[in-house]
Short mmCIF file of C-alpha atoms in Angstrom, two decimals:
data_model
loop_
_atom_site.label_atom_id
_atom_site.label_comp_id
_atom_site.label_asym_id
_atom_site.label_seq_id
_atom_site.Cartn_x
_atom_site.Cartn_y
_atom_site.Cartn_z
CA MET Q 104 -73.76 -0.07 -67.32
CA GLN Q 105 -73.43 3.64 -66.81
CA LYS Q 106 -70.20 5.05 -65.54
CA GLN Q 107 -70.55 6.69 -62.15
CA THR Q 108 -69.41 10.27 -61.85
CA GLY Q 109 -68.43 12.41 -58.93
CA LYS Q 110 -66.99 11.43 -55.59
CA LYS Q 111 -68.26 8.34 -53.87
CA LYS Q 112 -70.08 9.21 -50.67
CA LEU Q 113 -68.86 7.58 -47.47
CA ASN Q 114 -71.30 5.01 -46.15
CA LEU Q 115 -73.09 5.72 -42.91
CA SER Q 116 -70.97 3.39 -40.77
CA ILE Q 117 -67.77 5.19 -41.81
CA GLN Q 118 -69.38 8.57 -41.15
CA ILE Q 119 -70.52 7.43 -37.71
CA LEU Q 120 -67.06 6.03 -36.95
CA ILE Q 121 -65.48 9.35 -37.94
CA GLY Q 122 -67.95 11.19 -35.69
CA LEU Q 123 -67.05 8.82 -32.86
CA ALA Q 124 -63.29 9.37 -33.32
CA ILE Q 125 -63.64 13.15 -33.50
CA GLY Q 126 -65.87 13.09 -30.41
CA ILE Q 127 -63.19 11.21 -28.43
CA VAL Q 128 -60.39 13.53 -29.53
CA VAL Q 129 -62.36 16.73 -28.90
CA GLY Q 130 -63.60 15.34 -25.58
CA LEU Q 131 -60.01 14.91 -24.40
CA ILE Q 132 -59.33 18.56 -25.22
CA LEU Q 133 -62.44 20.38 -24.05
CA PRO Q 134 -63.36 20.94 -20.40
CA GLY Q 135 -66.29 18.89 -19.15
CA ASP Q 136 -68.53 21.85 -18.33
CA PHE Q 137 -68.16 23.33 -21.81
CA ALA Q 138 -68.83 20.02 -23.55
CA SER Q 139 -71.85 19.28 -21.37
CA THR Q 140 -73.30 22.78 -21.81
CA TRP Q 141 -72.70 23.44 -25.51
CA ILE Q 142 -72.22 20.08 -27.26
CA LYS Q 143 -74.33 17.57 -25.34
CA PRO Q 144 -77.65 19.32 -26.24
CA PHE Q 145 -77.17 18.44 -29.92
CA GLY Q 146 -76.92 14.77 -29.02
CA THR Q 147 -79.93 15.10 -26.72
CA LEU Q 148 -81.89 16.75 -29.54
CA PHE Q 149 -81.14 13.82 -31.84
CA LEU Q 150 -82.20 11.30 -29.19
CA ASN Q 151 -85.42 13.29 -28.71
CA LEU Q 152 -86.08 13.04 -32.45
CA ILE Q 153 -85.55 9.28 -32.30
CA LYS Q 154 -87.78 8.99 -29.22
CA MET Q 155 -90.42 10.98 -31.13
CA VAL Q 156 -90.66 8.27 -33.80
CA VAL Q 157 -89.77 5.12 -31.87
CA VAL Q 158 -93.23 4.37 -30.39
CA PRO Q 159 -95.20 4.81 -33.66
CA LEU Q 160 -92.35 3.06 -35.51
CA VAL Q 161 -92.42 0.03 -33.18
CA PHE Q 162 -96.22 -0.06 -33.08
CA THR Q 163 -96.77 0.12 -36.85
CA SER Q 164 -93.82 -2.21 -37.59
CA ILE Q 165 -95.17 -4.94 -35.33
CA VAL Q 166 -98.74 -4.60 -36.62
CA VAL Q 167 -97.45 -4.81 -40.21
CA GLY Q 168 -95.15 -7.69 -39.29
CA THR Q 169 -97.96 -9.57 -37.57
CA CYS Q 170 -100.34 -9.05 -40.49
CA GLY Q 171 -97.59 -10.07 -42.91
CA LEU Q 172 -97.42 -13.54 -41.34
CA ASN Q 173 -101.00 -14.27 -42.50
CA ASP Q 174 -101.15 -17.16 -40.04
CA ALA Q 175 -101.72 -17.10 -36.28
CA ARG Q 176 -99.78 -20.34 -35.88
CA ALA Q 177 -96.81 -18.85 -37.71
CA LEU Q 178 -96.96 -15.88 -35.32
CA GLY Q 179 -96.88 -18.17 -32.29
CA ARG Q 180 -93.97 -20.12 -33.74
CA LEU Q 181 -92.05 -16.93 -34.56
CA GLY Q 182 -92.70 -15.45 -31.12
CA SER Q 183 -91.67 -18.58 -29.22
CA LYS Q 184 -88.42 -18.91 -31.20
CA THR Q 185 -87.60 -15.23 -30.59
CA VAL Q 186 -88.24 -15.33 -26.84
CA VAL Q 187 -86.33 -18.60 -26.39
CA PHE Q 188 -83.32 -17.21 -28.27
CA TYR Q 189 -83.32 -14.00 -26.22
CA LEU Q 190 -83.69 -15.68 -22.83
CA PHE Q 191 -81.10 -18.37 -23.61
CA THR Q 192 -78.47 -15.87 -24.78
CA THR Q 193 -79.21 -13.60 -21.80
CA ALA Q 194 -78.63 -16.46 -19.36
CA LEU Q 195 -75.45 -17.36 -21.25
CA ALA Q 196 -74.32 -13.72 -21.17
CA VAL Q 197 -74.66 -13.26 -17.40
CA THR Q 198 -72.82 -16.57 -16.93
CA ILE Q 199 -69.95 -15.25 -19.07
CA GLY Q 200 -69.94 -12.04 -17.01
CA LEU Q 201 -69.75 -13.97 -13.73
CA VAL Q 202 -66.99 -16.27 -15.03
CA ALA Q 203 -64.99 -13.25 -16.22
CA ALA Q 204 -65.41 -11.50 -12.85
CA ASN Q 205 -64.33 -14.66 -11.02
CA LEU Q 206 -61.25 -15.07 -13.22
CA PHE Q 207 -60.32 -11.40 -12.87
CA PRO Q 208 -61.60 -10.43 -9.39
CA VAL Q 209 -61.86 -6.65 -9.34
CA GLY Q 210 -62.55 -4.58 -6.25
CA ARG Q 211 -60.91 -6.82 -3.64
CA ASN Q 212 -58.48 -4.12 -2.50
CA LEU Q 213 -61.17 -1.53 -1.78
CA ALA Q 214 -62.26 -2.99 1.60
CA PHE Q 215 -65.41 -0.90 1.96
CA GLU Q 216 -67.53 -1.25 5.09
CA MET Q 217 -70.83 -3.00 4.58
CA GLU Q 218 -73.80 -0.65 4.79
CA ALA Q 219 -77.22 -1.76 5.86
CA VAL Q 220 -79.07 -3.25 2.96
CA THR Q 221 -82.16 -1.30 1.98
CA GLU Q 222 -84.85 -3.42 0.43
CA ALA Q 223 -85.19 -2.32 -3.16
CA GLU Q 224 -88.62 -2.01 -4.71
CA THR Q 225 -88.89 -4.96 -7.07
CA THR Q 226 -91.56 -6.30 -9.36
CA SER Q 227 -92.43 -9.98 -9.16
CA VAL Q 228 -92.41 -12.18 -12.25
CA VAL Q 229 -96.21 -12.54 -11.99
CA ASP Q 230 -96.71 -8.76 -11.83
CA THR Q 231 -94.35 -8.27 -14.77
CA LEU Q 232 -96.38 -10.72 -16.85
CA LEU Q 233 -99.68 -9.14 -15.79
CA ASN Q 234 -98.41 -5.64 -16.60
CA ILE Q 235 -97.69 -6.68 -20.19
CA VAL Q 236 -101.43 -6.46 -20.94
CA PRO Q 237 -102.45 -2.76 -21.07
CA THR Q 238 -105.72 -1.74 -19.47
CA ASN Q 239 -105.53 1.43 -21.56
CA PRO Q 240 -103.66 1.00 -24.89
CA ILE Q 241 -103.74 4.74 -25.59
CA LYS Q 242 -102.05 5.42 -22.25
CA ALA Q 243 -99.43 2.77 -23.03
CA LEU Q 244 -98.68 4.47 -26.36
CA ALA Q 245 -98.53 7.91 -24.71
CA GLU Q 246 -96.22 6.76 -21.92
CA GLY Q 247 -94.03 4.66 -24.22
CA ASN Q 248 -94.54 1.47 -22.19
CA MET Q 249 -92.87 -0.76 -24.78
CA LEU Q 250 -94.00 -4.15 -23.49
CA GLN Q 251 -97.61 -3.00 -23.46
CA VAL Q 252 -97.25 -1.32 -26.87
CA ILE Q 253 -95.81 -4.54 -28.32
CA PHE Q 254 -98.62 -6.65 -26.81
CA PHE Q 255 -101.31 -4.32 -28.14
CA ALA Q 256 -99.68 -4.18 -31.59
CA ILE Q 257 -99.55 -7.99 -31.80
CA ALA Q 258 -103.15 -8.26 -30.56
CA LEU Q 259 -104.33 -5.67 -33.10
CA GLY Q 260 -102.45 -7.46 -35.87
CA ILE Q 261 -104.14 -10.75 -34.94
CA GLY Q 262 -107.51 -8.96 -34.86
CA ILE Q 263 -106.90 -7.62 -38.38
CA LEU Q 264 -106.03 -11.12 -39.59
CA LEU Q 265 -109.21 -12.54 -38.04
CA CYS Q 266 -111.32 -9.88 -39.79
CA GLY Q 267 -110.17 -11.02 -43.21
CA GLU Q 268 -111.21 -8.62 -45.98
CA LYS Q 269 -112.97 -6.30 -43.53
CA GLY Q 270 -109.64 -5.64 -41.81
CA ALA Q 271 -107.81 -4.91 -45.08
CA PRO Q 272 -108.48 -1.11 -45.06
CA LEU Q 273 -107.06 -0.79 -41.53
CA GLN Q 274 -104.07 -2.94 -42.52
CA ARG Q 275 -103.38 -0.70 -45.50
CA GLY Q 276 -103.76 2.43 -43.35
CA ILE Q 277 -101.31 1.21 -40.71
CA GLY Q 278 -98.99 0.00 -43.48
CA SER Q 279 -99.06 3.49 -45.00
CA LEU Q 280 -98.30 5.03 -41.59
CA ALA Q 281 -95.42 2.55 -41.19
CA GLU Q 282 -93.94 3.65 -44.52
CA ALA Q 283 -94.21 7.29 -43.44
CA MET Q 284 -92.41 6.45 -40.19
CA TYR Q 285 -89.67 4.61 -42.12
CA ALA Q 286 -89.17 7.67 -44.33
CA LEU Q 287 -89.13 10.08 -41.39
CA THR Q 288 -86.72 7.87 -39.47
CA GLY Q 289 -84.44 7.62 -42.50
CA ALA Q 290 -84.30 11.42 -42.71
CA ILE Q 291 -83.47 11.69 -38.99
CA MET Q 292 -80.73 9.08 -39.26
CA LYS Q 293 -78.80 11.22 -41.71
CA LEU Q 294 -77.92 13.34 -38.67
CA ALA Q 295 -76.41 10.33 -36.88
CA PRO Q 296 -72.69 11.15 -37.45
CA ILE Q 297 -73.14 14.61 -35.89
CA ALA Q 298 -75.21 13.12 -33.09
CA VAL Q 299 -72.55 10.51 -32.30
CA PHE Q 300 -69.96 13.27 -31.94
CA ALA Q 301 -72.27 15.24 -29.66
CA LEU Q 302 -73.05 12.17 -27.53
CA VAL Q 303 -69.51 10.86 -27.09
CA CYS Q 304 -67.62 14.15 -26.63
CA PRO Q 305 -69.23 15.12 -23.27
CA VAL Q 306 -68.76 11.56 -21.90
CA VAL Q 307 -65.01 11.69 -22.58
CA ALA Q 308 -64.72 15.33 -21.47
CA VAL Q 309 -66.45 14.72 -18.12
CA ASN Q 310 -64.80 11.39 -17.24
CA GLY Q 311 -61.39 11.79 -18.87
CA PRO Q 312 -58.74 9.05 -18.95
CA LYS Q 313 -57.41 9.69 -15.44
CA SER Q 314 -60.79 9.47 -13.76
CA LEU Q 315 -61.27 6.01 -15.27
CA LEU Q 316 -58.16 4.49 -13.70
CA PRO Q 317 -59.76 3.39 -10.38
CA MET Q 318 -62.42 1.51 -12.33
CA LEU Q 319 -60.24 0.37 -15.20
CA GLY Q 320 -60.50 -3.25 -14.06
CA VAL Q 321 -64.30 -3.18 -14.18
CA ILE Q 322 -64.30 -1.48 -17.58
CA LEU Q 323 -61.82 -3.95 -19.09
CA THR Q 324 -63.68 -6.95 -17.63
CA VAL Q 325 -67.07 -5.78 -18.92
CA TYR Q 326 -65.73 -4.85 -22.36
CA GLY Q 327 -63.73 -8.08 -22.62
CA ALA Q 328 -66.73 -10.23 -21.67
CA CYS Q 329 -68.96 -8.28 -24.10
CA ILE Q 330 -66.52 -8.80 -26.97
CA PHE Q 331 -66.13 -12.49 -26.09
CA HIS Q 332 -69.91 -12.99 -25.99
CA ALA Q 333 -70.54 -11.14 -29.26
CA VAL Q 334 -67.75 -12.87 -31.19
CA LEU Q 335 -68.29 -16.38 -29.83
CA VAL Q 336 -72.06 -16.66 -29.28
CA TYR Q 337 -73.37 -14.59 -32.19
CA SER Q 338 -70.79 -15.93 -34.64
CA ALA Q 339 -71.78 -19.48 -33.69
CA ALA Q 340 -75.49 -18.65 -34.01
CA VAL Q 341 -75.42 -16.92 -37.41
CA GLY Q 342 -72.75 -19.24 -38.77
CA GLY Q 343 -74.13 -22.51 -37.45
CA ILE Q 344 -77.86 -21.91 -37.98
CA ALA Q 345 -78.10 -19.27 -40.74
CA HIS Q 346 -74.85 -20.24 -42.52
CA ILE Q 347 -73.79 -16.59 -42.75
CA SER Q 348 -70.14 -15.66 -42.45
CA PRO Q 349 -69.50 -13.91 -39.12
CA VAL Q 350 -67.35 -11.40 -41.04
CA ARG Q 351 -70.31 -10.47 -43.23
CA PHE Q 352 -72.64 -10.39 -40.24
CA PHE Q 353 -70.52 -7.93 -38.26
CA LYS Q 354 -69.81 -5.85 -41.36
CA GLU Q 355 -73.51 -5.36 -42.06
CA ALA Q 356 -74.30 -4.82 -38.37
CA ALA Q 357 -71.49 -2.25 -37.94
CA PRO Q 358 -73.59 0.95 -38.39
CA ALA Q 359 -76.11 -0.23 -35.79
CA MET Q 360 -73.35 -1.37 -33.42
CA ILE Q 361 -71.48 1.94 -33.65
CA PHE Q 362 -74.63 4.00 -33.11
CA ALA Q 363 -75.70 1.81 -30.19
CA PHE Q 364 -72.25 2.24 -28.66
CA SER Q 365 -72.54 6.01 -29.00
CA SER Q 366 -76.17 6.53 -27.99
CA ALA Q 367 -76.42 3.76 -25.34
CA SER Q 368 -80.06 3.30 -26.36
CA SER Q 369 -81.42 0.05 -27.80
CA ALA Q 370 -84.73 1.71 -28.66
CA ALA Q 371 -83.04 4.57 -30.52
CA THR Q 372 -80.99 2.06 -32.53
CA ILE Q 373 -84.01 0.17 -33.90
CA PRO Q 374 -83.93 1.97 -37.29
CA PHE Q 375 -80.26 1.03 -37.75
CA SER Q 376 -80.98 -2.55 -36.71
CA MET Q 377 -83.82 -2.72 -39.23
CA GLU Q 378 -81.49 -1.67 -42.05
CA ALA Q 379 -78.77 -4.11 -40.94
CA SER Q 380 -81.22 -7.03 -40.85
CA GLU Q 381 -82.54 -6.09 -44.27
CA ARG Q 382 -79.00 -6.14 -45.71
CA LEU Q 383 -78.52 -9.59 -44.15
CA GLY Q 384 -81.60 -10.89 -45.98
CA VAL Q 385 -84.16 -10.87 -43.16
CA PRO Q 386 -87.66 -10.26 -44.61
CA GLN Q 387 -89.77 -7.40 -43.29
CA SER Q 388 -92.33 -9.70 -41.66
CA VAL Q 389 -89.59 -11.16 -39.44
CA ARG Q 390 -87.47 -8.10 -38.68
CA SER Q 391 -90.53 -5.93 -37.95
CA PHE Q 392 -91.50 -8.39 -35.24
CA VAL Q 393 -88.16 -9.58 -33.82
CA LEU Q 394 -86.21 -6.31 -33.56
CA PRO Q 395 -88.70 -4.11 -31.64
CA LEU Q 396 -89.32 -7.04 -29.28
CA GLY Q 397 -85.56 -7.47 -28.83
CA ALA Q 398 -85.08 -3.80 -27.97
CA THR Q 399 -87.32 -4.43 -24.97
CA ILE Q 400 -86.49 -7.93 -23.70
CA ASN Q 401 -83.03 -8.79 -25.09
CA MET Q 402 -80.42 -7.62 -22.59
CA ASP Q 403 -77.31 -9.74 -23.22
CA GLY Q 404 -74.85 -6.89 -22.71
CA THR Q 405 -76.77 -5.67 -19.68
CA ALA Q 406 -76.66 -9.19 -18.21
CA ILE Q 407 -72.86 -9.26 -18.58
CA TYR Q 408 -72.70 -5.89 -16.81
CA GLN Q 409 -74.91 -7.20 -13.97
CA GLY Q 410 -72.66 -10.22 -13.40
CA VAL Q 411 -69.41 -8.27 -13.36
CA CYS Q 412 -70.72 -5.38 -11.25
CA ALA Q 413 -72.43 -7.67 -8.72
CA LEU Q 414 -69.16 -9.49 -8.09
CA PHE Q 415 -67.23 -6.21 -8.04
CA ILE Q 416 -69.53 -4.81 -5.34
CA ALA Q 417 -69.36 -8.08 -3.40
CA ASN Q 418 -65.53 -8.01 -3.56
CA ALA Q 419 -65.47 -4.34 -2.50
CA TYR Q 420 -67.33 -5.27 0.70
CA GLY Q 421 -65.39 -8.48 1.25
CA VAL Q 422 -68.40 -10.71 0.60
CA ASN Q 423 -67.80 -14.08 -1.05
CA LEU Q 424 -70.80 -15.00 -3.17
CA THR Q 425 -71.55 -18.71 -3.16
CA LEU Q 426 -72.32 -20.72 -6.28
CA GLN Q 427 -75.98 -20.76 -5.28
CA GLN Q 428 -76.02 -16.95 -4.97
CA GLN Q 429 -74.41 -16.62 -8.40
CA LEU Q 430 -77.08 -18.91 -9.82
CA VAL Q 431 -79.67 -16.58 -8.27
CA ILE Q 432 -77.99 -13.68 -10.09
CA ILE Q 433 -78.27 -15.58 -13.39
CA LEU Q 434 -81.98 -16.27 -12.82
CA THR Q 435 -82.74 -12.72 -11.66
CA CYS Q 436 -80.91 -11.13 -14.62
CA THR Q 437 -82.67 -13.38 -17.11
CA LEU Q 438 -86.17 -12.69 -15.76
CA ALA Q 439 -85.57 -8.99 -15.05
CA SER Q 440 -84.42 -8.44 -18.64
CA ILE Q 441 -88.02 -8.93 -19.77
CA GLY Q 442 -89.14 -5.69 -18.14
CA THR Q 443 -86.04 -3.51 -18.66
CA ALA Q 444 -86.48 -0.55 -20.98
CA GLY Q 445 -84.06 -0.10 -23.88
CA VAL Q 446 -82.99 3.41 -22.86
CA PRO Q 447 -79.72 4.82 -21.47
CA GLY Q 448 -79.13 3.95 -17.82
CA ALA Q 449 -81.82 1.26 -17.51
CA GLY Q 450 -79.18 -1.33 -16.63
CA ALA Q 451 -78.21 0.60 -13.51
CA VAL Q 452 -81.82 0.46 -12.32
CA MET Q 453 -81.90 -3.27 -13.01
CA LEU Q 454 -78.65 -3.74 -11.05
CA THR Q 455 -80.34 -2.69 -7.80
CA MET Q 456 -82.80 -5.58 -8.22
CA VAL Q 457 -79.95 -8.03 -8.80
CA LEU Q 458 -77.98 -6.79 -5.77
CA SER Q 459 -80.97 -7.06 -3.44
CA SER Q 460 -81.58 -10.64 -4.60
CA VAL Q 461 -78.24 -11.71 -3.03
CA GLY Q 462 -78.24 -9.35 -0.03
CA LEU Q 463 -75.81 -6.72 -1.34
CA PRO Q 464 -76.36 -2.99 -0.76
CA ALA Q 465 -77.79 -1.10 -3.72
CA GLU Q 466 -76.32 2.18 -2.49
CA GLY Q 467 -73.07 3.38 -0.94
CA GLN Q 468 -69.46 3.74 -2.11
CA ALA Q 469 -69.25 0.70 -4.39
CA MET Q 470 -72.51 1.49 -6.17
CA GLY Q 471 -71.35 5.10 -6.48
CA LEU Q 472 -68.20 3.98 -8.28
CA VAL Q 473 -70.25 1.85 -10.67
CA LEU Q 474 -72.66 4.70 -11.38
CA GLY Q 475 -69.68 7.00 -11.99
CA ILE Q 476 -68.70 5.00 -15.06
CA ASP Q 477 -72.16 3.66 -15.89
CA ARG Q 478 -72.38 5.66 -19.12
CA ILE Q 479 -69.12 4.14 -20.37
CA LEU Q 480 -70.27 0.62 -19.46
CA ASP Q 481 -73.71 1.37 -20.92
CA MET Q 482 -72.14 1.98 -24.32
CA ALA Q 483 -70.63 -1.53 -24.45
CA ARG Q 484 -73.66 -3.37 -23.12
CA THR Q 485 -76.05 -1.59 -25.49
CA CYS Q 486 -73.81 -2.46 -28.43
CA VAL Q 487 -74.02 -6.14 -27.46
CA ASN Q 488 -77.79 -5.91 -26.88
CA ILE Q 489 -78.60 -4.71 -30.38
CA THR Q 490 -76.07 -7.07 -31.98
CA GLY Q 491 -78.01 -9.87 -30.32
CA ASP Q 492 -81.25 -8.43 -31.73
CA ILE Q 493 -79.87 -8.55 -35.26
CA ALA Q 494 -78.43 -12.04 -34.75
CA CYS Q 495 -81.81 -13.25 -33.49
CA SER Q 496 -83.61 -11.86 -36.54
CA VAL Q 497 -81.16 -13.69 -38.82
CA VAL Q 498 -81.45 -16.97 -36.90
CA VAL Q 499 -85.27 -16.85 -36.71
CA ALA Q 500 -85.55 -16.00 -40.43
CA ALA Q 501 -83.23 -18.89 -41.29
CA SER Q 502 -85.21 -21.29 -39.06
CA GLU Q 503 -88.37 -20.22 -40.89
CA LYS Q 504 -86.59 -20.72 -44.24
CA GLN Q 505 -87.28 -17.07 -45.11
CA LEU Q 506 -83.70 -15.77 -45.12
CA GLU Q 507 -82.92 -14.20 -48.48
CA PRO Q 508 -79.53 -15.03 -50.05
CA ALA Q 509 -76.78 -12.43 -50.29
CA PRO Q 510 -76.83 -10.33 -53.52
CA ASN Q 511 -73.62 -11.98 -54.78
CA GLN Q 512 -74.90 -15.51 -54.23
#
């Protein structure tokens, strides 16, 4: 064995963590206008680079993953397990959020006057399911409609499998494009520590510690419920089903979790999630299918946010939500998560649908307070979302008996 020379380079998770810490410290020092004008653009540039590759990355990954299964029945089994895991944990997450908000009722001292409820524009479950099938796949790719992109990628992958040898050239071509996207994404991710600094610094500079005090209860409740869900639910899933130590799981998932916390974008975190799943022994055929799908439909952290914020707004207006209304919130959050994009701020859009389902106003003072700290809450819920994606990939791989053992085993 050759002796290593030179200084050991810090791994990416440590670099990202350092960028996060520096961003917080500098954000407390700099004025908000300066940070937003001169520092935030660097973070935006990085997110634009990620958005540039995310659609072709997701498309080629899912086509390759679908072709890699070599069996349509295996694809159906993999898909059903993935969707069931995501929907079950989402329902569990919003329940945890509601329980936390009931145990620690925030907003009761605000006593806001109830505004007239404006009917929010919502999409029915039937329409959501119909809209999954693109009438124009090229348009879906151009617009970044992830559900439609995923459907088309799976359909194309099945078509390639049905063609047999005649589909092999196309499979190799898309596989080659996928490898190019992996390489390009890897190069972009080297900028992640700088991007994390540039993303976090303006958030801290604009909001500041004092401005968070009125909403400290909401922030603590959301963060506490998110931590509880991640530690309890995901540890039980990976430990009980995949027999992986929760300590190892969170260690390997750390780079993805930290970047998700900083960027507040599930879609932008897909490359980090891919690497984390690979380190945990998830084969490419599984992670290439499960993770892009999770970035679109898995919204555990967002569901926690919906539950807490819905009860906060109800308390602020002096409205006591019944058990039946809270069950409606659970159902609405679970179904709405299917069509929520994995981009910053999508949870706030989804919240208006949840509020209208129980007759609460989706605008006014209470909603304004929530939107004021939405970016800070978005960081926590996105972190939980992508942690759930990685946990699902591990659990599904283990259930398919495809999980590779750890290097030291």
